[in-house]
Amino acid sequence: MSFNTLKPTIETLLSSPETAVKDKLTGVCELLQTTLPAYNWVGFYFANQAERTLHLEAFAGEPTDHTVIPFGKGICGQVAESNANFVVPDVKAQDNYIACSIHVKAEIVVPLFKNGKNIGQIDIDSHTPDPFSEEDERFLEWVNEKVAEIL
Ligand code: SME
């Protein structure tokens, strides 16, 4: 399944007038997790700026214990502070990493901006080593832009 094929489905999911935002986000997570073979876990975290914590709002894949992550901790917490994409081809090579499952080999986290402010992120875990390319980054940036429009 190519990214361009998925885009119209994502736009439809996000535009449904009857659906709550959280359910729309879960729908996007489920679509990506079920159609993209390297996307084994997909989640959206959103920031509580006062407490400097990230909170898991929606996901697809195995449930995780890491539903709250302090800024600076793990790949997600680092992206909350850096405002930049973080592509991890091999999670074992990372010192500041929070393991969610022994099966995870690689991860990508892309910040989500609303009015220029980093308010959250999409996080993908993969059981495949080094699966993410610049195409994934561009696609996930597009997903986050579309999500930002409904927030
Ligand atoms: N591995 C992440 C934690 C979140 S789980 O992948 C769901 C991290 O290091 O921030």
XYZ file of C-alpha atoms and ligand atoms in Angstrom:
161
model
C 0.000 0.000 0.000
C 1.563 3.287 -1.074
C 1.418 6.472 0.963
C -0.439 8.301 -1.821
C -3.138 5.624 -1.851
C -3.653 6.095 1.897
C -3.954 9.885 1.820
C -7.579 10.125 0.596
C -8.671 7.555 3.195
C -6.969 9.573 5.934
C -8.668 12.773 4.743
C -12.033 11.004 4.807
C -11.414 9.605 8.309
C -10.470 13.029 9.652
C -13.370 14.867 8.042
C -16.203 12.675 9.339
C -18.524 15.142 11.152
C -20.057 12.604 13.570
C -16.780 11.224 14.929
C -14.957 12.500 18.051
C -11.357 13.677 17.545
C -9.950 10.848 19.670
C -11.816 8.274 17.559
C -10.550 9.906 14.358
C -6.978 9.665 15.653
C -7.519 6.011 16.584
C -8.866 5.436 13.074
C -5.710 6.913 11.540
C -3.511 4.777 13.833
C -5.455 1.628 12.902
C -5.299 2.402 9.188
C -1.515 2.884 9.222
C -0.888 -0.080 11.518
C -2.974 -2.483 9.456
C -1.906 -1.364 5.957
C 1.821 -0.589 6.313
C 3.780 -3.768 7.141
C 6.646 -1.990 8.956
C 4.243 0.039 11.144
C 3.691 -2.385 14.039
C 2.647 0.199 16.624
C 1.281 3.663 15.840
C 0.341 6.270 18.420
C -0.328 9.976 18.965
C 1.059 11.645 22.084
C 0.037 15.194 23.059
C 1.953 17.573 25.318
C 0.916 19.046 28.643
C 3.167 22.111 28.451
C 2.691 23.086 32.120
C 3.734 19.662 33.413
C 6.217 19.013 30.585
C 4.747 15.578 29.903
C 3.466 13.733 26.837
C 0.184 11.820 27.051
C -0.876 8.953 24.801
C -4.224 9.931 23.240
C -4.725 7.253 20.583
C -2.878 4.179 19.357
C -3.069 0.914 17.415
C -1.012 -2.173 18.272
C -0.095 -3.703 21.618
C -1.094 -1.612 24.663
C 1.895 0.155 26.237
C 2.684 1.046 29.865
C 4.236 4.289 28.616
C 1.112 6.406 28.414
C 2.805 9.390 30.095
C 6.367 10.367 29.100
C 8.279 13.314 30.613
C 9.847 15.815 28.185
C 13.461 14.789 27.561
C 12.909 11.074 28.255
C 13.096 8.509 25.467
C 12.809 9.267 21.772
C 9.371 10.843 22.280
C 10.488 13.094 25.130
C 13.491 14.267 23.118
C 11.262 15.222 20.163
C 9.036 17.236 22.548
C 12.113 19.424 23.165
C 13.920 19.329 19.793
C 10.869 20.015 17.550
C 12.567 17.790 14.946
C 11.878 14.404 13.398
C 13.779 11.564 15.091
C 14.431 8.488 12.959
C 15.948 5.547 14.852
C 17.133 2.743 12.543
C 18.302 0.625 15.512
C 16.803 1.241 18.951
C 19.644 -0.720 20.625
C 22.062 2.023 19.589
C 20.097 4.657 21.611
C 21.000 5.464 25.232
C 17.948 7.617 25.881
C 15.289 5.161 24.772
C 12.155 3.782 26.473
C 11.538 0.162 25.436
C 7.876 -0.701 24.931
C 8.340 -4.220 23.575
C 11.263 -6.590 23.052
C 10.153 -6.975 19.430
C 10.765 -3.320 18.513
C 13.858 -2.789 16.346
C 13.300 0.727 14.975
C 11.237 3.832 15.657
C 10.260 7.130 14.044
C 8.788 10.112 15.865
C 7.539 13.194 13.969
C 6.391 16.308 15.848
C 2.898 17.701 15.305
C 2.673 21.481 14.989
C -0.424 23.630 15.502
C 0.067 27.329 14.661
C 3.822 26.757 14.682
C 3.863 25.183 18.164
C 4.993 21.617 18.840
C 1.897 20.218 20.593
C 2.432 16.487 20.167
C 3.754 13.807 17.890
C 3.105 10.657 15.937
C 5.210 7.690 17.046
C 5.758 4.510 15.024
C 7.490 1.366 16.313
C 8.709 -1.294 13.889
C 9.734 -4.917 14.279
C 11.767 -4.491 11.075
C 15.320 -3.095 11.378
C 15.932 0.252 9.630
C 12.618 0.436 7.704
C 12.038 4.216 7.628
C 13.049 6.532 4.768
C 12.600 10.221 3.990
C 9.357 9.180 2.273
C 8.035 8.037 5.666
C 9.071 11.371 7.179
C 7.290 13.381 4.441
C 4.187 11.175 4.746
C 4.017 11.448 8.543
C 4.541 15.227 8.348
C 1.559 15.329 5.972
C -0.526 13.190 8.384
C 0.305 15.549 11.257
C -0.592 18.619 9.173
C -3.977 17.068 8.408
C -4.517 16.164 12.086
C -3.567 19.707 13.162
C -6.401 21.040 10.968
C -9.027 19.269 13.114
C -7.553 20.236 16.508
N 10.027 4.136 22.563
C 9.457 5.386 22.940
C 8.416 5.215 24.005
C 7.039 5.076 23.487
S 6.745 3.533 22.873
O 7.534 3.390 21.616
C 5.135 3.291 22.554
C 10.530 6.340 23.405
O 11.689 5.952 23.551
O 10.209 7.509 23.644
